[in-house]
CSV table of C-alpha atoms in Angstrom, one decimal:
chain,number,residue,atom,x,y,z
A,1,MET,CA,158.1,64.0,215.6
A,2,SER,CA,160.3,63.9,218.6
A,3,GLU,CA,157.5,65.5,220.7
A,4,ILE,CA,155.1,62.6,220.1
A,5,LYS,CA,155.2,60.0,222.9
A,6,VAL,CA,154.8,56.6,221.5
A,7,ASN,CA,153.2,54.1,224.0
A,8,LYS,CA,153.7,51.0,222.0
A,9,VAL,CA,155.8,49.9,219.0
A,10,VAL,CA,154.5,47.1,216.8
A,11,ASP,CA,157.3,45.7,214.7
A,12,ALA,CA,155.4,44.0,211.8
A,13,ARG,CA,158.3,44.0,209.4
A,14,GLY,CA,158.3,40.9,207.3
A,15,SER,CA,154.7,40.0,208.2
A,16,HIS,CA,152.7,38.9,205.3
A,17,CYS,CA,150.1,37.0,207.3
A,18,PRO,CA,148.5,38.2,209.5
A,19,GLY,CA,150.1,41.4,208.3
A,20,PRO,CA,150.8,44.8,209.7
A,21,LEU,CA,147.2,46.1,209.7
A,22,MET,CA,146.0,43.0,211.7
A,23,GLU,CA,148.9,43.7,214.2
A,24,LEU,CA,147.7,47.3,214.4
A,25,ILE,CA,144.0,46.3,215.0
A,26,LYS,CA,145.2,44.0,217.8
A,27,ALA,CA,147.3,46.8,219.4
A,28,ILE,CA,144.4,49.2,219.1
A,29,ARG,CA,142.0,46.7,220.8
A,30,ASN,CA,144.5,46.4,223.7
A,31,ALA,CA,145.4,50.1,224.0
A,32,GLY,CA,143.7,52.7,226.1
A,33,VAL,CA,142.0,55.8,224.6
A,34,GLY,CA,144.7,58.5,223.9
A,35,GLU,CA,147.5,56.0,223.5
A,36,VAL,CA,149.8,56.3,220.5
A,37,ILE,CA,151.0,53.2,218.6
A,38,ALA,CA,153.9,53.1,216.1
A,39,VAL,CA,153.7,50.3,213.4
A,40,TYR,CA,156.7,49.3,211.4
A,41,SER,CA,155.8,47.7,208.0
A,42,THR,CA,157.7,46.4,205.0
A,43,ASP,CA,154.4,45.6,203.2
A,44,SER,CA,153.6,47.9,200.4
A,45,GLY,CA,149.9,47.4,200.9
A,46,SER,CA,150.1,49.0,204.3
A,47,LYS,CA,150.4,52.5,202.7
A,48,THR,CA,146.7,52.2,201.6
A,49,ASP,CA,145.4,49.7,204.1
A,50,ILE,CA,146.4,51.4,207.4
A,51,PRO,CA,145.2,55.0,206.5
A,52,ARG,CA,141.9,53.5,205.2
A,53,TRP,CA,141.2,51.4,208.3
A,54,VAL,CA,142.3,54.2,210.7
A,55,GLU,CA,139.9,56.6,209.1
A,56,LYS,CA,137.0,54.1,209.0
A,57,ALA,CA,137.5,53.1,212.6
A,58,GLY,CA,137.6,56.7,213.7
A,59,HIS,CA,141.2,56.9,215.0
A,60,GLN,CA,143.9,59.4,214.1
A,61,LEU,CA,146.8,58.9,211.8
A,62,ILE,CA,149.4,61.2,213.2
A,63,GLY,CA,152.1,60.5,210.6
A,64,VAL,CA,153.6,58.2,208.0
A,65,TYR,CA,157.4,58.2,207.8
A,66,GLU,CA,159.8,56.5,205.4
A,67,ARG,CA,162.6,54.9,207.3
A,68,ASN,CA,165.5,52.8,206.3
A,69,GLY,CA,163.8,50.0,204.4
A,70,TYR,CA,160.4,50.2,206.1
A,71,THR,CA,157.5,52.6,206.7
A,72,GLU,CA,156.5,53.8,210.2
A,73,PHE,CA,152.9,54.7,210.9
A,74,ILE,CA,152.0,56.6,214.0
A,75,VAL,CA,148.4,56.1,215.1
A,76,LYS,CA,146.5,57.5,218.1
A,77,LYS,CA,143.5,55.6,219.6
A,78,VAL,CA,140.9,58.3,220.0
A,79,LYS,CA,137.7,56.4,221.1
B,1,MET,CA,173.3,15.4,231.4
B,2,LYS,CA,171.0,18.4,230.5
B,3,LYS,CA,167.4,18.6,231.5
B,4,ILE,CA,165.2,19.8,228.6
B,5,LEU,CA,161.6,20.7,229.6
B,6,VAL,CA,158.9,21.3,227.0
B,7,VAL,CA,155.8,22.9,228.3
B,8,GLY,CA,152.9,22.0,226.0
B,9,GLY,CA,152.2,18.8,224.0
B,10,GLY,CA,150.6,20.4,220.9
B,11,THR,CA,152.2,20.5,217.4
B,12,GLY,CA,155.3,22.6,218.4
B,13,GLY,CA,156.0,20.9,221.7
B,14,THR,CA,155.7,17.4,220.2
B,15,ILE,CA,158.0,18.2,217.3
B,16,VAL,CA,160.7,19.9,219.3
B,17,ALA,CA,160.8,16.9,221.8
B,18,ASN,CA,161.0,14.4,219.0
B,19,VAL,CA,163.7,16.3,217.1
B,20,LEU,CA,165.8,16.5,220.3
B,21,ALA,CA,165.2,12.8,221.2
B,22,ARG,CA,166.5,11.8,217.8
B,23,LYS,CA,169.6,13.9,218.0
B,24,LEU,CA,170.7,13.5,221.6
B,25,SER,CA,171.4,10.3,223.6
B,26,ARG,CA,169.9,9.6,227.0
B,27,LYS,CA,173.3,10.3,228.5
B,28,GLU,CA,173.3,13.8,226.9
B,29,ALA,CA,169.8,14.8,227.7
B,30,GLU,CA,166.6,14.0,229.7
B,31,ILE,CA,163.7,15.3,227.7
B,32,THR,CA,160.3,15.9,229.4
B,33,VAL,CA,157.0,17.0,227.8
B,34,VAL,CA,154.3,18.4,230.1
B,35,SER,CA,150.9,18.2,228.5
B,36,GLU,CA,147.5,19.2,229.9
B,37,SER,CA,145.8,16.3,228.1
B,38,PRO,CA,146.8,12.8,227.1
B,39,LYS,CA,145.1,13.4,223.8
B,40,HIS,CA,146.7,15.1,220.8
B,41,ILE,CA,144.2,16.8,218.6
B,42,TYR,CA,144.7,17.7,214.9
B,43,GLN,CA,143.0,21.1,214.9
B,44,PRO,CA,142.8,21.6,211.1
B,45,ALA,CA,140.2,18.8,211.1
B,46,PHE,CA,137.7,20.9,213.0
B,47,ILE,CA,136.6,22.9,209.9
B,48,TYR,CA,135.7,19.6,208.2
B,49,THR,CA,133.9,18.3,211.3
B,50,ALA,CA,131.8,21.5,211.3
B,51,LEU,CA,130.9,20.8,207.6
B,52,GLY,CA,129.7,17.3,208.4
B,53,TYR,CA,132.7,15.3,206.8
B,54,ASN,CA,132.7,11.8,208.2
B,55,LEU,CA,136.3,11.7,209.4
B,56,HIS,CA,137.9,8.7,211.1
B,57,GLU,CA,138.5,9.3,214.8
B,58,ARG,CA,142.2,8.7,214.3
B,59,ASP,CA,142.4,11.5,211.8
B,60,ILE,CA,141.4,13.9,214.6
B,61,VAL,CA,142.7,12.5,217.9
B,62,ARG,CA,145.5,10.2,219.0
B,63,GLY,CA,147.3,9.6,222.2
B,64,GLU,CA,150.2,11.9,222.8
B,65,GLU,CA,152.3,9.1,224.2
B,66,GLU,CA,152.2,7.1,220.9
B,67,LEU,CA,153.4,10.2,219.1
B,68,LEU,CA,156.5,10.9,221.2
B,69,ASP,CA,159.8,9.2,220.8
B,70,LYS,CA,160.3,6.5,223.4
B,71,ASN,CA,163.2,8.6,225.0
B,72,VAL,CA,160.8,11.4,225.8
B,73,LYS,CA,159.1,11.4,229.2
B,74,LEU,CA,155.5,12.6,229.1
B,75,ILE,CA,153.8,14.1,232.2
B,76,ILE,CA,150.1,14.8,232.0
B,77,ASP,CA,149.6,17.7,234.3
B,78,ASN,CA,148.7,21.4,234.4
B,79,ALA,CA,151.5,23.9,234.5
B,80,LEU,CA,150.7,26.5,237.2
B,81,ARG,CA,153.7,28.8,237.2
B,82,ILE,CA,156.9,29.3,235.1
B,83,ASP,CA,159.8,30.9,236.9
B,84,VAL,CA,162.5,31.8,234.3
B,85,GLU,CA,164.7,33.5,237.0
B,86,ASP,CA,165.2,30.3,239.1
B,87,ARG,CA,164.6,27.9,236.2
B,88,TYR,CA,161.6,25.9,237.3
B,89,VAL,CA,158.0,25.1,236.4
B,90,VAL,CA,155.3,24.3,239.0
B,91,LEU,CA,152.9,21.6,238.0
B,92,GLU,CA,149.5,21.1,239.8
B,93,ARG,CA,150.0,17.4,240.8
B,94,THR,CA,153.7,16.7,240.1
B,95,GLY,CA,155.2,19.7,241.9
B,96,LYS,CA,158.3,21.5,240.8
B,97,LEU,CA,160.4,20.6,237.8
B,98,ASP,CA,163.7,22.3,237.1
B,99,TYR,CA,165.4,22.6,233.8
B,100,ASP,CA,168.6,23.6,231.9
B,101,TYR,CA,166.6,24.4,228.7
B,102,MET,CA,162.9,25.1,228.5
B,103,VAL,CA,160.7,25.4,225.4
B,104,ILE,CA,157.4,27.1,226.1
B,105,ALA,CA,154.8,25.7,223.6
B,106,THR,CA,151.7,26.5,225.6
B,107,GLY,CA,149.6,27.6,222.6
B,108,SER,CA,146.6,29.8,222.8
B,109,ARG,CA,143.1,29.5,224.3
B,110,ILE,CA,139.8,30.9,223.0
B,111,VAL,CA,137.8,33.4,225.0
B,112,PRO,CA,134.5,33.9,223.1
B,113,GLU,CA,133.0,35.4,226.3
B,114,GLU,CA,135.0,38.6,225.6
B,115,VAL,CA,132.5,39.5,222.9
B,116,PRO,CA,129.1,40.7,224.2
B,117,GLY,CA,126.3,38.5,222.8
B,118,TYR,CA,128.7,35.6,221.9
B,119,GLN,CA,126.0,33.1,223.0
B,120,ALA,CA,124.3,33.6,219.7
B,121,THR,CA,127.4,32.6,217.7
B,122,TYR,CA,128.9,29.4,216.5
B,123,HIS,CA,132.5,28.5,215.7
B,124,PHE,CA,134.9,25.7,214.7
B,125,TYR,CA,137.8,26.3,217.2
B,126,GLY,CA,137.2,23.1,219.2
B,127,LEU,CA,135.8,19.7,218.6
B,128,GLU,CA,132.6,20.1,220.6
B,129,GLU,CA,131.9,23.5,219.0
B,130,ALA,CA,132.6,22.2,215.5
B,131,ASN,CA,130.0,19.4,216.2
B,132,ARG,CA,127.5,22.0,217.4
B,133,LEU,CA,128.0,24.1,214.3
B,134,SER,CA,127.7,20.9,212.2
B,135,LYS,CA,124.2,20.3,213.6
B,136,ALA,CA,123.2,23.9,213.1
B,137,LEU,CA,124.3,23.8,209.4
B,138,GLU,CA,122.4,20.5,208.9
B,139,GLU,CA,119.2,22.1,210.1
B,140,PHE,CA,119.8,25.3,208.2
B,141,SER,CA,117.3,25.6,205.4
B,142,GLY,CA,118.0,29.1,204.1
B,143,GLY,CA,118.8,32.7,205.1
B,144,VAL,CA,121.9,34.7,205.9
B,145,ILE,CA,125.1,33.1,207.2
B,146,ALA,CA,127.8,35.5,208.3
B,147,VAL,CA,131.3,34.5,209.0
B,148,GLY,CA,133.4,37.0,211.0
B,149,ILE,CA,136.3,37.6,213.4
B,150,GLY,CA,135.8,38.5,217.1
B,151,GLY,CA,139.4,39.3,218.0
B,152,ILE,CA,142.9,39.5,216.7
B,153,PRO,CA,145.1,37.5,216.7
B,154,TYR,CA,143.4,34.2,216.0
B,155,LYS,CA,144.6,30.8,214.8
B,156,CYS,CA,144.9,30.3,211.0
B,157,PRO,CA,144.1,33.7,209.4
B,158,PRO,CA,142.7,32.2,206.1
B,159,ALA,CA,140.3,29.9,208.0
B,160,PRO,CA,137.2,32.2,207.9
B,161,ALA,CA,137.6,32.9,204.2
B,162,GLU,CA,138.2,29.2,203.6
B,163,PHE,CA,135.1,28.3,205.6
B,164,CYS,CA,133.0,30.7,203.4
B,165,CYS,CA,134.2,28.9,200.2
B,166,LEU,CA,133.4,25.5,201.8
B,167,LEU,CA,130.0,26.7,202.9
B,168,ASP,CA,129.3,27.5,199.2
B,169,TYR,CA,130.4,23.9,198.4
B,170,TYR,CA,128.3,22.5,201.3
B,171,PHE,CA,125.0,24.2,200.3
B,172,THR,CA,125.6,23.5,196.6
B,173,ARG,CA,125.8,19.8,197.4
B,174,LYS,CA,122.7,20.1,199.5
B,175,LYS,CA,121.0,21.8,196.5
B,176,ILE,CA,119.9,24.8,198.5
B,177,ARG,CA,122.7,27.2,197.6
B,178,ASP,CA,120.1,29.6,196.0
B,179,LYS,CA,118.4,29.9,199.4
B,180,VAL,CA,121.6,30.8,201.3
B,181,GLU,CA,123.4,34.2,201.4
B,182,ILE,CA,127.0,33.8,202.6
B,183,HIS,CA,128.7,37.0,204.0
B,184,TYR,CA,132.4,37.2,204.9
B,185,LEU,CA,133.1,39.9,207.4
B,186,SER,CA,136.8,40.7,206.7
B,187,PRO,CA,138.8,42.6,209.4
B,188,LEU,CA,140.8,44.2,206.6
B,189,PRO,CA,140.1,46.3,203.5
B,190,ARG,CA,140.8,43.1,201.5
B,191,THR,CA,139.8,39.4,201.7
B,192,PHE,CA,143.4,38.4,202.8
B,193,PRO,CA,146.3,40.3,204.4
B,194,HIS,CA,148.6,40.1,201.4
B,195,GLU,CA,147.5,41.8,198.2
B,196,ALA,CA,148.5,39.1,195.7
B,197,VAL,CA,146.6,36.4,197.7
B,198,ALA,CA,143.7,38.7,198.3
B,199,GLU,CA,143.3,39.2,194.6
B,200,ALA,CA,142.9,35.4,194.1
B,201,ILE,CA,140.5,35.0,197.0
B,202,THR,CA,138.4,37.9,196.0
B,203,GLU,CA,138.0,36.6,192.5
B,204,MET,CA,137.0,33.2,194.0
B,205,MET,CA,134.5,34.8,196.3
B,206,GLU,CA,132.9,36.9,193.6
B,207,LYS,CA,132.6,33.8,191.4
B,208,LYS,CA,130.9,32.0,194.2
B,209,ASP,CA,128.6,34.9,195.0
B,210,ILE,CA,130.0,35.3,198.5
B,211,HIS,CA,129.3,38.8,199.8
B,212,TRP,CA,132.4,40.2,201.5
B,213,HIS,CA,132.4,43.3,203.8
B,214,PRO,CA,135.7,45.1,204.1
B,215,MET,CA,136.9,46.3,207.6
B,216,PHE,CA,134.3,44.6,209.7
B,217,ASN,CA,135.9,43.6,213.0
B,218,ILE,CA,133.2,42.2,215.3
B,219,GLU,CA,132.6,44.2,218.4
B,220,SER,CA,129.3,42.8,219.7
B,221,VAL,CA,126.3,40.7,218.9
B,222,ASP,CA,122.6,41.4,219.7
B,223,PRO,CA,121.3,37.8,220.1
B,224,GLU,CA,117.6,38.8,220.1
B,225,LYS,CA,117.6,41.0,217.0
B,226,ARG,CA,120.3,38.8,215.4
B,227,ILE,CA,122.5,41.7,214.5
B,228,VAL,CA,126.3,41.8,214.5
B,229,TYR,CA,128.1,45.1,215.1
B,230,SER,CA,131.6,46.1,214.0
B,231,LEU,CA,134.0,48.3,215.9
B,232,GLU,CA,134.1,50.4,212.7
B,233,GLY,CA,130.5,51.3,213.3
B,234,GLU,CA,128.6,48.9,210.8
B,235,SER,CA,126.1,46.2,211.4
B,236,LEU,CA,124.6,43.2,209.6
B,237,ARG,CA,121.5,41.1,210.4
B,238,PHE,CA,122.1,37.3,210.3
B,239,ASP,CA,120.3,34.0,210.7
B,240,LEU,CA,123.4,32.1,211.6
B,241,LEU,CA,126.7,33.7,212.7
B,242,VAL,CA,130.0,31.9,212.7
B,243,MET,CA,132.4,34.0,214.8
B,244,VAL,CA,136.1,33.2,215.2
B,245,PRO,CA,136.4,33.8,218.9
B,246,PRO,CA,139.1,36.0,220.4
B,247,HIS,CA,142.2,34.2,221.5
B,248,ARG,CA,144.6,34.7,224.4
B,249,GLY,CA,147.8,33.2,225.5
B,250,ALA,CA,147.8,30.3,228.0
B,251,LYS,CA,146.8,31.1,231.6
B,252,VAL,CA,150.1,29.9,233.0
B,253,VAL,CA,151.8,32.4,230.7
B,254,GLU,CA,149.6,35.3,231.9
B,255,GLU,CA,149.8,34.3,235.5
B,256,SER,CA,153.6,34.0,235.4
B,257,GLY,CA,153.9,37.5,234.0
B,258,LEU,CA,155.5,36.4,230.8
B,259,GLY,CA,152.9,37.6,228.3
B,260,VAL,CA,152.0,41.0,227.0
B,261,ASP,CA,148.9,42.3,225.2
B,262,GLY,CA,146.7,39.3,225.5
B,263,GLY,CA,149.2,36.9,227.0
B,264,TRP,CA,151.6,36.5,224.0
B,265,ILE,CA,155.3,36.1,224.9
B,266,PRO,CA,157.7,38.5,223.3
B,267,VAL,CA,160.6,36.6,221.6
B,268,ASP,CA,163.4,37.4,219.2
B,269,LYS,CA,161.9,36.9,215.7
B,270,HIS,CA,164.9,34.9,214.5
B,271,ALA,CA,166.5,33.2,217.6
B,272,LEU,CA,163.0,32.5,219.2
B,273,GLN,CA,164.6,33.2,222.6
B,274,TYR,CA,162.8,34.9,225.5
B,275,LYS,CA,164.5,38.2,226.3
B,276,ASP,CA,168.1,37.6,227.6
B,277,TYR,CA,167.3,34.1,228.7
B,278,SER,CA,169.4,32.1,226.3
B,279,GLU,CA,168.0,28.8,227.8
B,280,VAL,CA,164.3,29.8,227.3
B,281,TYR,CA,162.7,29.3,223.9
B,282,VAL,CA,159.1,30.0,222.9
B,283,ILE,CA,157.4,28.5,219.8
B,284,GLY,CA,154.0,28.3,218.1
B,285,ASP,CA,150.9,30.3,219.1
B,286,ALA,CA,152.5,31.3,222.5
B,287,THR,CA,154.7,33.9,220.8
B,288,ASN,CA,153.9,37.5,219.9
B,289,LEU,CA,155.7,37.1,216.5
B,290,PRO,CA,154.0,38.8,213.5
B,291,VAL,CA,153.5,35.4,211.8
B,292,SER,CA,150.3,33.4,211.6
B,293,LYS,CA,149.2,31.4,214.6
B,294,SER,CA,149.3,28.1,212.8
B,295,GLY,CA,150.6,24.5,212.9
B,296,ALA,CA,152.9,25.3,210.1
B,297,ALA,CA,154.6,28.2,211.9
B,298,ALA,CA,154.9,26.0,215.1
B,299,HIS,CA,156.4,23.2,213.0
B,300,PHE,CA,159.2,25.3,211.4
B,301,GLU,CA,159.9,27.1,214.7
B,302,ALA,CA,160.1,23.8,216.6
B,303,LYS,CA,162.7,22.4,214.1
B,304,VAL,CA,164.8,25.5,214.5
B,305,VAL,CA,164.6,25.4,218.3
B,306,GLY,CA,165.4,21.7,218.4
B,307,ASP,CA,168.5,22.3,216.3
B,308,ARG,CA,169.6,25.4,218.4
B,309,ILE,CA,169.4,23.4,221.7
B,310,TYR,CA,171.2,20.5,220.1
B,311,ALA,CA,174.0,22.9,218.8
B,312,ASP,CA,174.3,24.4,222.3
B,313,ILE,CA,174.6,21.1,224.1
B,314,THR,CA,177.0,19.6,221.6
B,315,GLY,CA,179.2,22.8,221.5
B,316,LYS,CA,178.5,23.8,217.9
B,317,LYS,CA,179.1,27.4,217.2
B,318,SER,CA,176.7,27.9,214.4
B,319,LYS,CA,173.0,27.9,215.3
B,320,PRO,CA,170.1,28.0,212.8
B,321,VAL,CA,167.6,30.9,212.9
B,322,TYR,CA,163.9,31.1,212.1
B,323,ASP,CA,163.3,32.9,208.8
B,324,GLY,CA,159.5,33.4,209.4
B,325,ARG,CA,158.5,30.6,207.1
B,326,VAL,CA,154.9,29.6,207.0
B,327,LEU,CA,153.1,27.5,204.5
B,328,CYS,CA,149.5,27.0,204.1
B,329,PHE,CA,146.9,25.2,202.0
B,330,CYS,CA,143.4,26.7,201.7
B,331,ASP,CA,140.6,24.5,200.5
B,332,ALA,CA,138.0,26.3,198.3
B,333,GLY,CA,135.7,23.4,197.9
B,334,PHE,CA,134.9,21.5,194.7
B,335,ARG,CA,138.3,19.7,195.1
B,336,LYS,CA,140.3,22.8,194.6
B,337,ALA,CA,142.7,24.6,196.9
B,338,ILE,CA,145.5,27.2,196.9
B,339,TYR,CA,149.0,26.8,198.4
B,340,MET,CA,151.1,29.6,199.9
B,341,ASP,CA,154.7,29.4,201.1
B,342,PHE,CA,156.4,32.6,202.4
B,343,ASN,CA,158.8,34.0,205.0
B,344,TYR,CA,159.8,37.3,206.5
B,345,GLU,CA,161.7,38.3,203.3
B,346,LYS,CA,159.7,36.5,200.6
B,347,PRO,CA,156.0,37.4,200.3
B,348,PRO,CA,153.5,35.0,198.9
B,349,ARG,CA,152.8,35.1,195.1
B,350,LYS,CA,149.3,35.2,193.7
B,351,PRO,CA,148.2,31.6,194.1
B,352,ARG,CA,146.3,29.4,191.6
B,353,PHE,CA,143.3,27.2,192.6
B,354,SER,CA,144.0,23.7,191.6
B,355,TYR,CA,143.3,20.0,192.2
B,356,LEU,CA,147.0,19.4,192.9
B,357,TRP,CA,146.9,21.7,195.9
B,358,TYR,CA,143.7,20.0,197.1
B,359,LEU,CA,145.6,16.7,197.0
B,360,GLY,CA,148.5,18.4,198.8
B,361,LYS,CA,146.2,19.5,201.6
B,362,GLN,CA,144.9,15.9,202.0
B,363,ALA,CA,148.4,14.6,202.0
B,364,VAL,CA,149.4,17.0,204.8
B,365,ASN,CA,146.4,15.8,206.9
B,366,LYS,CA,147.8,12.3,206.6
B,367,LEU,CA,151.5,13.1,206.9
B,368,TYR,CA,150.9,15.2,210.1
B,369,TRP,CA,150.8,12.1,212.3
B,370,SER,CA,153.9,10.5,210.9
B,371,LEU,CA,156.5,12.6,209.2
B,372,ILE,CA,155.6,16.1,210.6
B,373,LEU,CA,155.1,15.3,214.3
B,374,LYS,CA,158.2,13.1,214.3
B,375,GLY,CA,160.2,16.1,213.0
B,376,ILE,CA,161.4,14.2,209.9
B,377,VAL,CA,160.1,16.9,207.5
């Protein structure tokens, strides 16, 4: 984990609308290929949402980590 | 006497100026609002304009001057540069204005041109465009209408789903619903970001025979073949495409180096302050907060910021904070609507479609001009 360089942190804790996945899509659209984004979410739906969208959009889910009261998703833009 | 400068005369800017003007005397503060336009436009009316509702002009547009407290000075001008280091704003015709407190309420702007092939699309994110869409719908006699999203973030996240439901109502009344296929291109795996709300909206869409496509974020449009492509690799042929255009922060924000990732200003999610500048607040669409870009968010943020500046000037120790509150009515047609009220800590519950919430939405449309913009509620 400590070896992964995160280029951008998206703190979407407490976001119900537009929600953490929308915040991730926004960040992916703005990121360069190869960049790594960390998303913080307190929304239980993110655990299914984010992996599904990342897979469908063809990016890479590097990891999902339970933190203190929130979940951290690490996503790499690969195309 | 403190100089309070509000940059932007939209919902948030107007409310914060009125809240402060009511609380502070002329001896305590000089309050100035800078607005690009002398007109104040009620943007939620656009969706109804697009659907051919015969709204009274005063339900859509009023003069900003008549909406501001008499103790607020209004300057109609374009802000060219904001300098938070030396505390001044440069206006195109008026020149330099300095401040003790500044509220940046510059909103967002649409940039449809960022989507290749956007010329073949329609939208309802402006009065002119809503009228154009209204004409196209009037002439539409049958085929596929797709409603999708060309960029994130955008104003009012439920608006495209709401528009699909209202299209169903529109074509039912025109008695050609059986000739129209309505497709909702959802950017998410669901019809709405929050699961409980998505459940209610999905049920409604299925009942109305609205086809919804999960994870379809518009990437480009082929105007000749009339095909819309998603960044997830899918496509759909359409006869009429309604595309929520990408949004960016205001030009002055981008050109002053205050915005990130599309021109949105990073602010503290509770204090609404810009970085370490305790005299600079940001509200409404201009922020990069993970709340919806909506009049409701701007309204609640403006009231918090008004009270914080008032507390500062009058030496009160306790300052209110923004709890992320947003409320929203979503019209499903046939005089039914849903209502959601949530904040950072409290997610929305599964809403119920009812006539009561439809009346609530109509009431908000009326109360906007009086109680809401005055900062009374």
